[in-house]
Structures are given as C-alpha cells and as structure tokens.
Coordinates of C-alpha atoms and ligand atoms in Angstrom, one line a residue:
M103 CA 0.0 0.0 0.0
R104 CA 1.5 3.1 -0.5
L105 CA 0.7 5.7 1.9
S106 CA 0.4 8.9 -1.1
K107 CA -3.2 7.3 -1.7
F108 CA -4.0 4.9 1.8
I109 CA -6.1 7.3 3.8
V110 CA -4.3 7.4 6.9
P111 CA -5.5 11.2 8.4
T112 CA -3.1 11.1 11.3
K113 CA -3.2 13.8 13.8
K114 CA -0.6 16.3 15.7
E115 CA -3.7 17.2 18.8
T116 CA -5.0 15.2 21.5
P117 CA -8.4 15.0 20.4
N118 CA -11.3 16.9 23.1
D119 CA -11.4 15.3 26.1
A120 CA -10.0 11.7 25.2
V121 CA -7.4 10.4 27.8
A122 CA -6.8 6.6 27.8
A123 CA -4.5 6.5 26.0
S124 CA -5.9 3.9 23.6
H125 CA -8.4 6.5 22.7
I126 CA -6.2 9.3 22.3
L127 CA -3.8 7.3 20.0
S128 CA -6.0 5.7 18.2
L129 CA -7.7 8.6 16.3
R130 CA -4.8 10.5 16.5
A131 CA -3.1 7.4 14.2
G132 CA -6.1 7.3 11.8
L133 CA -8.1 3.9 13.2
F134 CA -11.2 5.7 13.8
R135 CA -13.2 8.9 14.0
L136 CA -15.8 9.8 15.9
L137 CA -18.9 10.4 14.5
T138 CA -21.4 11.3 17.5
S139 CA -21.2 9.9 21.1
G140 CA -19.9 6.6 21.4
V141 CA -20.7 5.8 17.7
Y142 CA -17.6 5.2 15.4
S143 CA -15.8 5.5 11.5
V144 CA -13.6 2.7 11.4
L145 CA -10.9 4.1 8.4
P146 CA -8.8 1.4 6.2
L147 CA -5.7 1.0 8.3
G148 CA -8.4 1.0 11.7
L149 CA -10.2 -1.7 8.9
I150 CA -6.8 -3.9 8.0
V151 CA -6.5 -4.5 11.7
K152 CA -10.3 -4.9 13.2
N153 CA -10.0 -8.1 9.6
K154 CA -7.1 -9.3 11.5
V155 CA -8.8 -9.7 14.6
E156 CA -11.7 -11.1 13.9
K157 CA -9.4 -13.4 11.1
I158 CA -8.3 -14.8 13.8
I159 CA -11.5 -15.2 16.0
R160 CA -12.6 -16.7 12.9
E161 CA -9.9 -19.2 12.7
E162 CA -10.5 -20.3 16.1
M163 CA -13.9 -20.7 16.6
N164 CA -14.2 -22.6 13.5
A165 CA -11.2 -24.9 15.2
I166 CA -13.5 -25.7 18.5
G167 CA -16.9 -26.7 15.0
G168 CA -17.9 -23.6 15.2
N169 CA -20.6 -22.6 12.6
E170 CA -20.8 -18.9 11.6
F171 CA -23.8 -16.6 11.1
L172 CA -24.9 -13.5 10.1
L173 CA -28.4 -12.6 12.1
P174 CA -29.8 -9.4 11.5
A175 CA -29.6 -6.3 14.0
L176 CA -32.8 -5.6 13.9
S177 CA -35.2 -7.0 15.7
P178 CA -38.8 -7.8 16.6
N179 CA -40.3 -6.2 20.5
E180 CA -42.4 -9.5 20.7
L181 CA -38.6 -12.2 20.9
W182 CA -37.1 -9.6 23.6
D183 CA -40.3 -9.6 25.3
E184 CA -40.7 -13.5 26.0
T185 CA -37.5 -13.8 27.5
G186 CA -38.4 -10.4 29.3
R187 CA -35.3 -8.7 28.5
L188 CA -36.9 -6.3 26.8
E189 CA -37.2 -4.3 30.1
D190 CA -34.4 -5.6 32.0
F191 CA -32.8 -4.0 29.0
G192 CA -34.4 -0.7 29.7
D193 CA -32.8 2.2 28.3
I194 CA -29.9 0.3 27.3
I195 CA -31.8 -1.0 24.6
F196 CA -31.9 1.0 20.8
R197 CA -35.8 1.3 20.0
I198 CA -36.9 2.0 16.7
K199 CA -39.7 4.8 17.0
N200 CA -43.1 3.5 15.5
R201 CA -41.8 0.1 14.5
E202 CA -41.7 -3.0 16.8
L203 CA -38.0 -3.3 17.1
V204 CA -35.3 -2.9 18.3
L205 CA -31.9 -2.7 17.3
A206 CA -30.6 -5.8 19.0
P207 CA -27.5 -5.4 21.7
T208 CA -26.7 -9.1 21.9
H209 CA -28.5 -12.4 20.5
E210 CA -29.7 -14.2 22.8
E211 CA -33.4 -14.4 22.1
V212 CA -32.5 -14.2 17.7
F213 CA -30.0 -17.7 18.2
T214 CA -32.2 -19.0 20.5
S215 CA -35.5 -18.7 17.8
I216 CA -33.0 -20.2 14.9
A217 CA -32.8 -23.3 17.2
K218 CA -35.4 -23.9 18.4
S219 CA -36.8 -24.2 14.8
Y220 CA -33.5 -26.3 13.9
I221 CA -33.1 -28.7 17.1
N222 CA -35.3 -30.9 18.3
S223 CA -33.4 -34.2 18.5
Y224 CA -30.8 -34.7 20.8
K225 CA -29.6 -35.7 17.8
H226 CA -28.8 -32.6 16.2
L227 CA -27.1 -31.8 20.0
P228 CA -24.1 -30.3 20.3
Q229 CA -24.0 -27.7 18.5
M230 CA -21.3 -23.7 18.7
W231 CA -23.0 -21.4 15.9
Y232 CA -21.3 -17.9 16.5
Q233 CA -21.7 -14.6 14.1
I234 CA -18.8 -11.3 14.1
Q235 CA -22.2 -8.6 14.4
T236 CA -22.3 -4.8 14.6
K237 CA -24.8 -4.8 18.3
F238 CA -26.1 -1.4 19.6
R239 CA -25.8 -0.3 23.5
N240 CA -27.1 2.3 24.6
E241 CA -24.4 3.5 27.1
A242 CA -25.2 5.5 29.6
R243 CA -21.4 7.4 29.3
P244 CA -20.2 6.0 26.3
K245 CA -16.3 7.2 27.2
S246 CA -13.2 6.1 26.4
G247 CA -13.5 6.0 22.3
V248 CA -14.2 2.4 21.3
L249 CA -13.8 0.6 24.4
R250 CA -17.3 1.7 25.2
G251 CA -19.6 2.0 22.1
R252 CA -22.8 2.6 21.7
Q253 CA -22.3 0.6 17.9
F254 CA -19.3 -2.1 18.6
T255 CA -18.6 -5.6 16.5
M256 CA -18.7 -7.9 19.0
K257 CA -18.0 -11.9 18.0
D258 CA -20.7 -13.8 20.0
A259 CA -21.1 -17.2 20.1
Y260 CA -23.5 -20.3 21.7
S261 CA -23.2 -23.6 22.6
F262 CA -26.3 -25.7 22.3
D263 CA -26.0 -29.5 24.7
A264 CA -28.3 -32.3 25.5
T265 CA -26.9 -32.6 29.1
W266 CA -24.9 -30.2 31.3
E267 CA -21.8 -32.0 30.7
G268 CA -22.5 -31.1 27.1
L269 CA -22.7 -27.5 28.2
D270 CA -19.4 -28.2 30.4
K271 CA -17.2 -29.6 27.3
S272 CA -18.4 -26.5 25.3
Y273 CA -18.2 -23.4 27.4
E274 CA -14.1 -25.2 28.5
Q275 CA -13.8 -25.0 24.9
Q276 CA -14.6 -21.8 24.9
D277 CA -12.4 -21.2 27.1
A278 CA -9.6 -22.0 25.4
A279 CA -10.0 -21.3 22.0
Y280 CA -10.7 -17.4 24.3
R281 CA -7.4 -18.2 25.4
K282 CA -6.0 -18.6 21.5
I283 CA -7.4 -15.9 20.5
F284 CA -6.5 -13.3 22.6
G285 CA -2.4 -14.8 22.8
R286 CA -2.5 -14.3 19.1
C287 CA -3.9 -10.6 19.6
G288 CA -1.2 -10.1 21.5
L289 CA -2.7 -9.8 24.7
K290 CA -1.8 -9.1 28.1
F291 CA -4.7 -11.4 29.8
F292 CA -5.6 -13.3 32.6
S293 CA -9.8 -14.4 33.3
V294 CA -12.0 -13.8 36.5
T295 CA -14.5 -15.8 38.0
A296 CA -17.2 -13.3 37.6
S297 CA -21.1 -12.6 39.1
S298 CA -23.4 -13.9 36.6
G299 CA -25.9 -11.1 38.0
A300 CA -28.9 -10.3 35.3
M301 CA -28.0 -12.8 32.7
G302 CA -28.4 -15.9 35.2
G303 CA -26.8 -19.0 34.8
S304 CA -24.2 -20.7 36.8
K305 CA -20.6 -20.2 36.0
S306 CA -19.4 -17.2 34.5
E307 CA -15.6 -15.6 33.7
E308 CA -14.8 -12.5 32.6
F309 CA -11.2 -12.2 29.9
M310 CA -9.9 -9.6 31.5
V311 CA -6.7 -6.7 30.2
E312 CA -4.7 -4.9 33.0
S313 CA -4.8 -1.3 32.2
D314 CA -6.0 2.1 33.2
A315 CA -8.6 2.7 31.1
G316 CA -10.5 -0.4 32.4
E317 CA -13.6 0.0 34.6
D318 CA -13.0 -3.2 36.0
L319 CA -12.0 -3.8 39.9
I320 CA -9.8 -7.1 39.7
A321 CA -8.1 -8.2 43.3
I322 CA -4.9 -9.3 41.7
S323 CA -2.6 -11.6 43.8
E324 CA 1.4 -10.5 43.9
D325 CA 2.0 -14.2 43.4
G326 CA 0.0 -13.9 40.1
K327 CA -2.0 -16.3 40.9
Y328 CA -5.0 -15.4 42.6
F329 CA -7.2 -13.1 40.2
S330 CA -10.7 -12.5 41.2
N331 CA -12.8 -9.2 40.1
I332 CA -13.2 -7.5 43.2
E333 CA -17.4 -7.9 43.3
V334 CA -16.4 -12.1 44.0
A335 CA -13.5 -11.3 45.6
E336 CA -12.1 -13.0 49.2
S337 CA -9.2 -12.4 51.3
F338 CA -7.7 -14.2 54.3
I339 CA -9.5 -11.9 57.0
E340 CA -8.8 -12.0 60.5
K341 CA -11.9 -11.7 63.0
V342 CA -12.1 -8.8 65.5
G343 CA -12.4 -11.8 68.2
R344 CA -13.9 -11.2 72.0
K345 CA -12.9 -9.2 74.6
D346 CA -15.2 -11.1 77.1
S347 CA -15.5 -8.2 79.4
N348 CA -19.2 -9.0 79.9
L349 CA -19.6 -5.4 79.9
K350 CA -23.9 -4.6 79.4
Y351 CA -24.9 -2.6 76.0
E352 CA -25.4 0.8 76.4
E353 CA -26.5 4.3 74.5
F354 CA -24.5 6.1 74.5
H355 CA -25.6 10.4 72.9
T356 CA -23.9 11.4 70.1
P357 CA -24.4 14.3 68.6
D358 CA -24.2 15.2 65.5
I359 CA -22.2 11.9 64.3
K360 CA -22.9 10.8 60.8
S361 CA -19.6 8.7 59.7
I362 CA -17.3 6.0 61.3
E363 CA -14.6 8.8 61.0
E364 CA -16.8 10.7 63.2
L365 CA -17.2 8.8 65.6
A366 CA -14.2 7.1 65.6
G367 CA -13.0 10.7 66.4
F368 CA -15.8 11.5 68.9
L369 CA -14.6 7.9 70.5
G370 CA -10.9 8.7 70.0
I371 CA -9.6 5.7 68.9
T372 CA -8.5 5.1 65.2
D373 CA -9.1 0.7 64.9
K374 CA -12.2 1.4 63.5
S375 CA -13.1 -2.3 63.3
R376 CA -15.2 -3.0 66.5
L377 CA -17.5 0.2 65.1
A378 CA -20.0 -2.1 63.5
K379 CA -21.0 0.0 59.9
S380 CA -24.9 -0.6 59.3
R381 CA -26.5 -0.9 55.7
V382 CA -30.4 -1.5 54.9
F383 CA -31.1 -3.2 52.3
V384 CA -34.4 -4.3 50.1
L385 CA -35.6 -7.1 48.0
P386 CA -38.6 -5.5 46.4
A387 CA -41.6 -8.6 46.6
K388 CA -41.9 -10.3 43.2
A389 CA -45.6 -10.6 43.2
E390 CA -48.7 -9.6 44.5
G391 CA -49.2 -10.5 48.1
E392 CA -46.1 -10.5 48.8
K393 CA -43.9 -8.0 51.2
D394 CA -40.8 -6.7 50.6
K395 CA -37.8 -8.3 52.4
F396 CA -35.7 -6.5 54.8
I397 CA -32.0 -6.7 55.3
L398 CA -29.5 -4.9 57.7
A399 CA -25.9 -6.0 56.9
L400 CA -22.9 -5.3 59.3
V401 CA -19.3 -5.3 58.3
C402 CA -16.4 -3.5 60.6
G403 CA -16.1 0.0 60.1
D404 CA -12.6 -0.2 58.3
D405 CA -14.4 -2.6 55.8
E406 CA -17.4 -1.8 52.8
V407 CA -20.6 -3.4 52.1
N408 CA -19.5 -5.4 49.1
E409 CA -23.1 -5.1 47.4
T410 CA -22.8 -8.2 44.5
K411 CA -22.1 -10.7 47.3
M412 CA -25.4 -9.2 48.9
Q413 CA -26.7 -9.6 45.4
K414 CA -25.5 -13.1 45.2
Y415 CA -26.9 -15.0 48.5
F416 CA -30.3 -12.3 48.4
G417 CA -31.1 -12.0 44.9
A418 CA -30.8 -9.4 42.2
N419 CA -32.5 -7.7 42.4
I420 CA -31.6 -6.2 45.8
R421 CA -30.8 -2.2 46.5
P422 CA -30.1 0.0 48.9
G423 CA -32.8 1.3 51.3
H424 CA -34.4 5.0 50.7
P425 CA -33.7 7.6 53.2
E426 CA -37.5 7.5 54.1
E427 CA -37.4 3.5 54.2
L428 CA -34.4 3.0 56.7
L429 CA -36.3 5.7 58.6
A430 CA -39.7 3.7 58.6
I431 CA -37.2 0.1 59.0
T432 CA -34.8 1.1 61.4
G433 CA -36.6 4.3 63.6
A434 CA -33.2 6.6 62.5
D435 CA -31.0 8.3 59.8
A436 CA -28.7 6.0 58.2
G437 CA -25.3 7.5 60.6
S438 CA -27.4 5.9 63.5
I439 CA -28.5 2.8 62.3
G440 CA -27.7 -1.1 63.9
P441 CA -28.6 -4.2 64.9
I442 CA -30.3 -3.7 68.5
G443 CA -34.0 -1.8 69.0
L444 CA -34.9 -2.1 65.1
K445 CA -38.3 -0.9 64.3
N446 CA -39.3 -3.3 62.6
K447 CA -38.6 -7.0 64.0
D448 CA -39.0 -8.6 60.5
V449 CA -35.7 -7.2 59.7
E450 CA -32.9 -10.5 58.4
I451 CA -29.8 -9.1 60.2
V452 CA -26.4 -10.4 58.6
A453 CA -22.7 -9.6 59.0
D454 CA -19.4 -10.2 58.0
F455 CA -17.1 -13.1 59.2
R456 CA -15.2 -11.1 60.6
L457 CA -17.6 -9.5 63.1
Q458 CA -18.7 -13.4 63.7
D459 CA -19.2 -14.3 67.3
S460 CA -17.7 -10.5 68.1
D461 CA -17.9 -8.6 71.6
E462 CA -17.3 -5.1 72.4
L463 CA -18.8 -3.2 69.5
V464 CA -20.3 0.0 68.8
S465 CA -23.1 0.4 66.5
G466 CA -26.4 2.9 65.7
A467 CA -28.4 3.2 68.3
N468 CA -31.3 3.2 65.6
K469 CA -32.1 6.9 67.3
N470 CA -31.2 9.2 65.5
D471 CA -28.3 11.1 67.7
Y472 CA -27.3 7.7 69.6
H473 CA -25.2 4.8 69.7
I474 CA -24.8 2.0 71.7
K475 CA -21.6 -0.2 73.0
N476 CA -20.5 -2.8 74.8
I477 CA -22.8 -5.2 72.1
D478 CA -22.3 -8.6 72.0
F479 CA -23.2 -10.0 68.6
K480 CA -24.2 -13.8 70.1
R481 CA -25.5 -12.7 73.7
D482 CA -26.8 -9.4 72.1
V483 CA -28.2 -10.0 68.6
P484 CA -30.5 -13.4 68.6
G485 CA -30.7 -15.1 64.4
I486 CA -28.3 -12.8 63.7
K487 CA -26.4 -15.0 60.5
Y488 CA -22.7 -14.7 59.4
Q489 CA -21.3 -14.5 55.8
D490 CA -18.5 -12.7 53.3
L491 CA -20.5 -9.4 52.9
R492 CA -16.6 -7.5 52.7
V493 CA -15.2 -5.7 49.7
V494 CA -11.6 -6.6 50.1
R495 CA -8.8 -4.2 50.0
E496 CA -5.7 -3.5 49.3
G497 CA -2.8 -5.4 50.4
E498 CA -4.3 -8.8 52.1
L499 CA -3.2 -12.1 52.7
T500 CA -4.8 -14.2 49.8
I501 CA -6.4 -17.1 51.6
D502 CA -3.7 -19.4 51.3
K503 CA -2.0 -16.5 52.8
T504 CA 1.1 -17.1 50.5
S505 CA 0.9 -13.7 48.8
K506 CA -0.8 -10.3 49.2
I507 CA -3.5 -9.2 47.1
R508 CA -3.3 -5.8 44.8
I509 CA -6.1 -3.8 43.5
T510 CA -6.4 -2.6 39.8
K511 CA -8.1 -1.4 36.9
A512 CA -9.0 -4.0 33.6
I513 CA -10.5 -3.7 31.0
E514 CA -13.1 -6.9 30.4
V515 CA -12.8 -7.9 26.9
G516 CA -14.4 -11.3 26.6
H517 CA -17.3 -13.6 28.7
I518 CA -18.1 -16.8 28.7
F519 CA -21.3 -18.2 30.2
K520 CA -23.0 -21.3 31.1
L521 CA -26.4 -20.1 30.4
G522 CA -28.4 -23.2 31.1
T523 CA -31.9 -23.4 29.8
K524 CA -33.0 -19.3 30.8
Y525 CA -33.1 -18.8 27.0
S526 CA -35.0 -22.6 25.8
E527 CA -37.3 -22.3 28.7
S528 CA -38.7 -19.2 27.7
L529 CA -38.7 -19.5 24.5
R530 CA -39.8 -22.8 24.2
A531 CA -36.3 -24.0 22.7
V532 CA -36.9 -28.1 23.7
F533 CA -35.6 -31.4 22.3
L534 CA -36.4 -35.2 22.3
D535 CA -33.9 -36.7 24.0
K536 CA -33.0 -40.2 23.8
D537 CA -36.1 -41.5 25.7
G538 CA -37.7 -39.4 23.9
K539 CA -38.7 -36.8 26.8
E540 CA -38.7 -33.5 25.7
N541 CA -36.2 -31.2 27.3
P542 CA -34.9 -27.4 26.9
V543 CA -31.5 -26.9 25.4
I544 CA -28.6 -26.3 27.6
M545 CA -26.8 -23.4 26.6
G546 CA -23.8 -21.0 26.9
S547 CA -23.0 -17.7 25.3
Y548 CA -19.5 -16.2 24.9
G549 CA -18.8 -12.9 23.4
I550 CA -15.6 -10.6 22.9
G551 CA -15.6 -7.1 21.8
V552 CA -13.4 -6.6 18.4
E553 CA -12.7 -3.2 18.5
R554 CA -12.1 -3.3 22.7
V555 CA -9.6 -6.0 21.4
I556 CA -7.7 -3.4 19.6
A557 CA -7.9 -0.2 22.3
S558 CA -7.0 -3.4 24.8
Y559 CA -4.1 -4.1 23.0
I560 CA -2.6 -0.3 22.3
E561 CA -3.4 0.8 25.3
Q562 CA -0.8 -2.1 26.4
N563 CA 1.3 -1.8 23.3
H564 CA 1.9 2.1 23.3
D565 CA 4.7 5.1 24.6
E566 CA 4.3 8.7 24.2
N567 CA 5.3 8.2 20.4
G568 CA 2.4 6.1 19.3
I569 CA 1.2 2.7 18.8
I570 CA 3.1 -0.1 18.6
W571 CA 2.4 -2.9 17.0
E572 CA 3.6 -6.7 17.3
G573 CA 2.6 -9.9 16.0
E574 CA -0.1 -10.7 13.9
I575 CA -2.6 -7.8 14.3
A576 CA 0.0 -5.6 12.8
P577 CA -1.5 -3.7 9.9
F578 CA 1.6 -4.1 8.1
G579 CA 5.4 -5.8 9.0
V580 CA 7.3 -2.5 7.6
L581 CA 6.6 0.4 6.5
L582 CA 8.9 1.8 4.4
I583 CA 9.9 5.6 4.1
N584 CA 11.9 7.6 1.4
I585 CA 12.8 10.1 3.0
T586 CA 14.0 12.2 0.1
T587 CA 11.4 11.9 -2.7
Q588 CA 13.0 15.0 -4.9
N589 CA 15.5 12.2 -6.1
P590 CA 14.2 10.3 -8.8
E591 CA 16.8 7.0 -8.7
I592 CA 16.0 7.1 -5.0
T593 CA 12.3 6.4 -6.1
K594 CA 13.2 4.4 -7.8
F595 CA 15.1 1.8 -6.0
C596 CA 12.6 2.6 -3.7
G597 CA 9.2 1.4 -5.5
E598 CA 10.8 -1.4 -6.8
L599 CA 12.1 -2.4 -3.7
Y600 CA 8.2 -2.3 -1.9
G601 CA 7.9 -4.1 -5.0
K602 CA 10.5 -7.0 -4.5
L603 CA 8.9 -7.0 -0.2
S604 CA 5.6 -7.5 -1.2
A605 CA 6.9 -9.8 -4.0
D606 CA 8.1 -11.8 -0.4
N607 CA 5.0 -12.2 1.0
F608 CA 5.8 -8.9 4.1
E609 CA 2.6 -6.2 4.1
V610 CA 4.7 -3.4 3.8
L611 CA 3.1 0.4 3.5
Y612 CA 5.2 2.5 1.6
D613 CA 5.8 6.4 2.4
D614 CA 6.0 7.7 -0.9
R615 CA 4.1 11.4 0.2
E616 CA 5.8 14.1 -1.7
D617 CA 7.0 17.3 -0.3
L618 CA 7.2 16.1 3.3
R619 CA 9.8 17.0 6.4
P620 CA 11.7 13.6 7.4
G621 CA 10.7 14.6 10.4
F622 CA 6.8 14.8 9.7
K623 CA 7.8 11.1 8.1
F624 CA 9.3 10.1 11.4
K625 CA 6.4 11.4 14.1
D626 CA 4.4 9.8 11.4
A627 CA 5.8 6.4 11.2
D628 CA 5.8 6.0 15.1
L629 CA 2.7 7.1 16.0
I630 CA 0.8 5.3 13.0
G631 CA 3.7 2.0 14.5
I632 CA 4.3 -0.2 11.9
P633 CA 6.9 -2.9 13.8
V634 CA 9.9 -2.0 11.5
Q635 CA 10.4 1.1 10.0
G636 CA 12.9 0.6 6.4
I637 CA 14.0 4.6 5.9
V638 CA 16.2 5.4 2.4
G639 CA 17.9 8.4 2.4
E640 CA 20.4 9.7 0.1
K641 CA 23.6 9.3 1.7
N642 CA 22.8 5.4 3.1
F643 CA 21.6 4.8 -0.8
R644 CA 25.1 6.0 -2.1
D645 CA 26.7 3.4 0.4
G646 CA 24.1 1.1 -1.0
K647 CA 22.6 0.7 3.5
I648 CA 19.1 1.2 4.1
E649 CA 18.3 1.8 7.8
L650 CA 16.1 -0.2 9.9
K651 CA 14.6 0.7 13.1
R652 CA 12.6 -1.3 15.2
R653 CA 9.8 0.0 16.1
R654 CA 9.5 -1.0 19.9
T655 CA 12.6 -0.5 21.4
G656 CA 14.0 2.1 18.1
E657 CA 17.3 -0.1 18.0
R658 CA 18.3 0.7 14.3
K659 CA 20.4 -0.9 12.0
L660 CA 22.3 -0.2 9.0
V661 CA 22.2 -3.2 6.2
D662 CA 23.2 -3.6 3.0
S663 CA 20.3 -3.6 0.6
K664 CA 20.9 -7.3 -0.3
D665 CA 20.4 -8.6 3.1
V666 CA 17.1 -6.1 3.7
A667 CA 14.3 -8.9 3.4
V668 CA 16.8 -11.3 6.3
E669 CA 17.0 -8.4 8.3
I670 CA 13.3 -7.5 8.2
K671 CA 12.6 -10.9 9.6
N672 CA 15.2 -11.3 11.9
M673 CA 14.0 -7.9 13.1
M674 CA 10.3 -8.7 13.3
N675 CA 11.0 -11.6 15.2
A676 CA 13.0 -10.3 17.2
R677 CA 11.8 -10.3 21.5
Ligands
LIG119 P1 -19.4 -4.1 30.2 O1 -19.2 -4.8 32.1 O2 -17.5 -3.5 30.0 O3 -20.5 -3.1 29.7 P2 -20.2 -6.1 29.4 O4 -20.9 -7.2 30.7 O5 -22.5 -5.6 29.3 O6 -19.3 -5.6 29.1 P3 -21.5 -8.6 27.5 O7 -22.8 -8.3 26.8 O8 -21.0 -9.2 27.9 O9 -20.8 -7.0 28.1 O10 -20.6 -8.2 26.0 C1 -19.4 -9.3 25.9 C2 -18.2 -8.3 25.1 O11 -18.3 -7.4 24.5 C3 -17.6 -7.8 26.3 O12 -16.8 -8.8 26.6 C4 -16.8 -6.6 25.9 O13 -16.2 -6.8 25.3 C5 -17.9 -6.6 25.0 N1 -18.5 -5.1 25.0 C6 -20.0 -4.9 25.8 N2 -20.4 -3.8 25.2 C7 -18.9 -2.6 24.7 C8 -19.2 -1.5 24.2 N3 -20.3 -0.4 24.7 N4 -18.4 -1.5 23.7 C9 -17.2 -2.3 22.9 N5 -17.4 -3.5 23.6 C10 -18.7 -4.3 24.5
LIG120 MG1 -22.1 -3.6 29.2

C-alpha cells in the first residue's frame, strides 16, 4: 500500500476530552473517527487491524466446530418480551420509534429462536454457533473511545447441548479458544470468575486486560496466582474476636455523628474494626400479596459492604434502602442505624465473618444521634447470620496466606457464560432426548468485543510517540520510508524495493508521500507504529545501505540493500 493513496489522517493534537491512551492514539493514528457520542467510523488502517482480529477469531471458532451465522441487527420487540429482556435492558436497548423493532444489543433471543426451529432431537446436539456482528447499546456514558461504544462489533457464540456435562465441555472449548485468540492478538490477559449478574447462569468468566483505562476493579495476588473481580474477591481475614469483658450494652449520646470516621474521632480511637457499620437493603416483593424483604448488613467500620455479594445471597434485585425506608424500618437515619432496637422486627440481620461472635462492638442505636457500645453479637443479637459481605482491600493476604492482594483496573475483553436453560425455557427451544422426553436445550454464550480488543492492545502497547504494533494484528509488517522523494533515483529504488518485499509476502506500507519533511514522516511512522521501519535516504543510498528501525525498542541497524529482507525478518521476530 502506498501511503500517498492510502487514507491515514494522522493528527498531532490530542482530541478533546480523550483521556485513555488507546482513545487518543487510535484517533491520532487514523484508525477510527468519531461520528457522534459513542459511534465511530472505522478508517482504512483501523479496518485492516479489525479484519485481522476477526480472522483470528474466525479461525479459532471454526477450530472448535463453530458454524458462522450472520443474524439481523433489527429484531422484533415481541421476541425480547418473551424473555423479559426488553424490560431488563431498559434504556440500553435502542428502540425504533413507531415500529415494533429494536436494534439488538446481543443475540441470545434470535439465536435461540433459530435453535428452536432447527434443533428438535438429541441427534442435532451439540451445536456451536457464532457470528461477528454489530451490536447496539445505548451506553449511559460512552467514553474512552471504542472501548465503550454505542455501536460496536461483537463476536458472539452460543453453544447448545443436551446435557449439563455437554455444556461443561462446550464452555471449556470456548475457554481454550479464547486463550488462543487473545494470545494471538498479543494481549497480556487473565481470566476472573465473574458474578453472573442479570444474565442468570451457573458459571461465568471474564477475560481481562490490566489497564488504567479499565472500568473493572480486580484483585490480583502478587504471585500472579489469584485473580478475581473485586465484586466477588475474597481474602484471608482475621476475626475481630472477643474480649469477654462481659460489659452490658449501653446507649450513649453522639450528637451530629454521621460517619464511622466521625464516630472514631469522637471516641478517640483509630482502629475502626469494632465500630460495626450498618446498611439497610430492600429486596422488593416478586409477586402481588408478597411483602418486601428488609436486610440489615453489618461490616467492620474499616470495611465496605459488597453489593454484588449481597445480590448473590439475596437476589439480583436487592437494592440499598432509600432514606424514607431507612427511617421507617429502623427508626433512624443513616449514621445511627444498628442491629439493636430496630423498629421493624422482621429485618433479617447478617454480619460479615470478621464480626462473627464478636463483643464490645459499637453500633447505631436506631435513634438519631445515639449509639450503643459493648454490643455482644452472640449475646445481644439473636438470629444474626454470618456471611462474607465485605470488599477486599489492597495489601490483604490471599486466603491461603501465601501472597498479598493488589487492586488494579482492568478492561473486560471477553466473557463466557453458562446460560443453562433461561432462554430455551422462555422461548420454548426444546428437543427430544434418547427416551423421547422433551427437554429445554442447555445453552452457553460467549462474547468478545472486537474494537475493545484493538483498544486494549493499544493500551498495553504504546509509548509517548504512538502505537507499537507487533505480531499478528499489526496492520503492516514494514513501513518503507522514502525521505528524499526529490531524487528520482531513490524513488525508483524504493518503488522496486516495495515491489520486491511485497512479492516476498511482506505486508509493506510505503511512505512515498512527496514534499514532506523527514521529521514529519518519522513522527507519523512512530505514531502509526508499524513494527519495522525501513528508511531510505540520500547518504545511505549512495553506500548501498538501508536503515532499519524497530518501533518497539528504537533499535537501529544499517543493512546492505541485498540483505534487507532477511534483516527485516530478524527484526520482526526479535523479542
Ligand atoms: P461491560 O461490563 O463492559 O458493559 P458487558 O458485560 O455488558 O460489558 P457482554 O454483554 O458480556 O458485555 O458483551 C461481551 C463483550 O462485548 C464484552 O466482553 C466486551 O468485550 C464487549 N462489549 C460490551 N459492551 C461494549 C461496548 N459498549 N463497547 C465495546 N465493546 C463492548
Ligand atoms: Mg455492558
């Protein structure tokens, strides 16, 4: 490809409000262009990379027996109504005005509807289906460029099995394929067990790339053996324990004390572990006639309640109580709530394991501006249950005490889910088993964000000058730079070299642009980030030499023109 004819609109300036390196560099290097909030055009250089990522995905999906489909982005409302997801997705789903259609944010429903008509016997199972298709999600705050678009490309795969063991196998196949895909894409990644949240299912794993641009918080052990989304992470904890002083609990006045920090200050203590922090949660009634359920969750004053863990124990719909509810349930406002003397006697009380059977605790008195001290959970709070409710913290020991936990940000590039029968049941996708009995098909779903893979690669492979491509997804292998286009001899030589290298199966981008200063071309070269630069200028040309530069290291080498192919290969394969 000749750069004079190839559209790569590079930019010097950092685009407005771009913060993430991948966002800034992908716009500056002319891979993508913003059309409107969260919507990007893919430009020619970006499309080469995108096609390469998709090629890798296709190869690995086909290698595990995937059938490639292409389902429509438009789909009828009623299909989404049947699974209840029109409501679940809420404002995220793009709806076509005055038409009974949505732009699909994902394709479980449509794939299941095809499975329903095609799969009716165990003989048709298992199946692995996938597509690479545009998805639409009206993300609340699309930021960070293509990392979170409102329109993006997803590889979504779905497995259909007759048995749960079959699902395990399909899931493992996808898991292995994902590792190959992300490895081939040059990502340093790890996987974490995720909470399956609103999707509903028995197991799910997220593939993560560590990056400051990430929106997920991950707990990683320093020895690299433990990875977990903070939402479900656990660590070794020491119980607060008992002092067995057997003091009676007693109320005391705490005027204007609203937070644990203020309470600690008021009491003149620094260790907040015995200040039990209370939060009220509401689990709304499922059916009419049922009552809402109220839960008081207690953690140590230096801890935070983990809302995902609360969801896991009590149900996905659980939510923090509103101020009016707090007052009605406990008799006090936030800041003065505790396990003793609750107004509503039906509140379920759970405390974190750290507080198990502890005494000499301080908590709110359920009366504004009052707290109670010397609470003994064992003695004073009958019916209290204990569970892991807390958010792990940086520096804590892993459960096996062999390493320390560090908290870091990461980007989710892929997600694999055991869906089970949620969709096949609601859409009645059933098959006849060996005994002629009708069963819902057992499903899994597996997604990869294509643009997000590209942006994640850039997050991990860039410097202050630009992107650093290497390996399979590099848009080109070599950038041949003619820095003296005024000299027809050199231009002729470069043209021939470009032809020779291309014939030799190198993917060559040739900077043949005229009337540009060498400095300008070098800046563009580093910004675009092709792995090896071959620089041809007046002086070296006369000596029969070409200068090669490796983008990642900046290492330069003068090579004989006749050896250039071999030397480029060496440089490309260098680690
Ligand atoms: P997130 O938590 O980041 O919103 P998700 O859990 O909604 O992701 P899935 O529904 O599991 O994502 O989609 C599968 C994959 O699609 C994700 O792992 C991610 O790589 C990609 N993806 C999801 N939403 C977006 C988006 N708005 N822009 C770009 N890629 C996305
Ligand atoms: Mg999402």
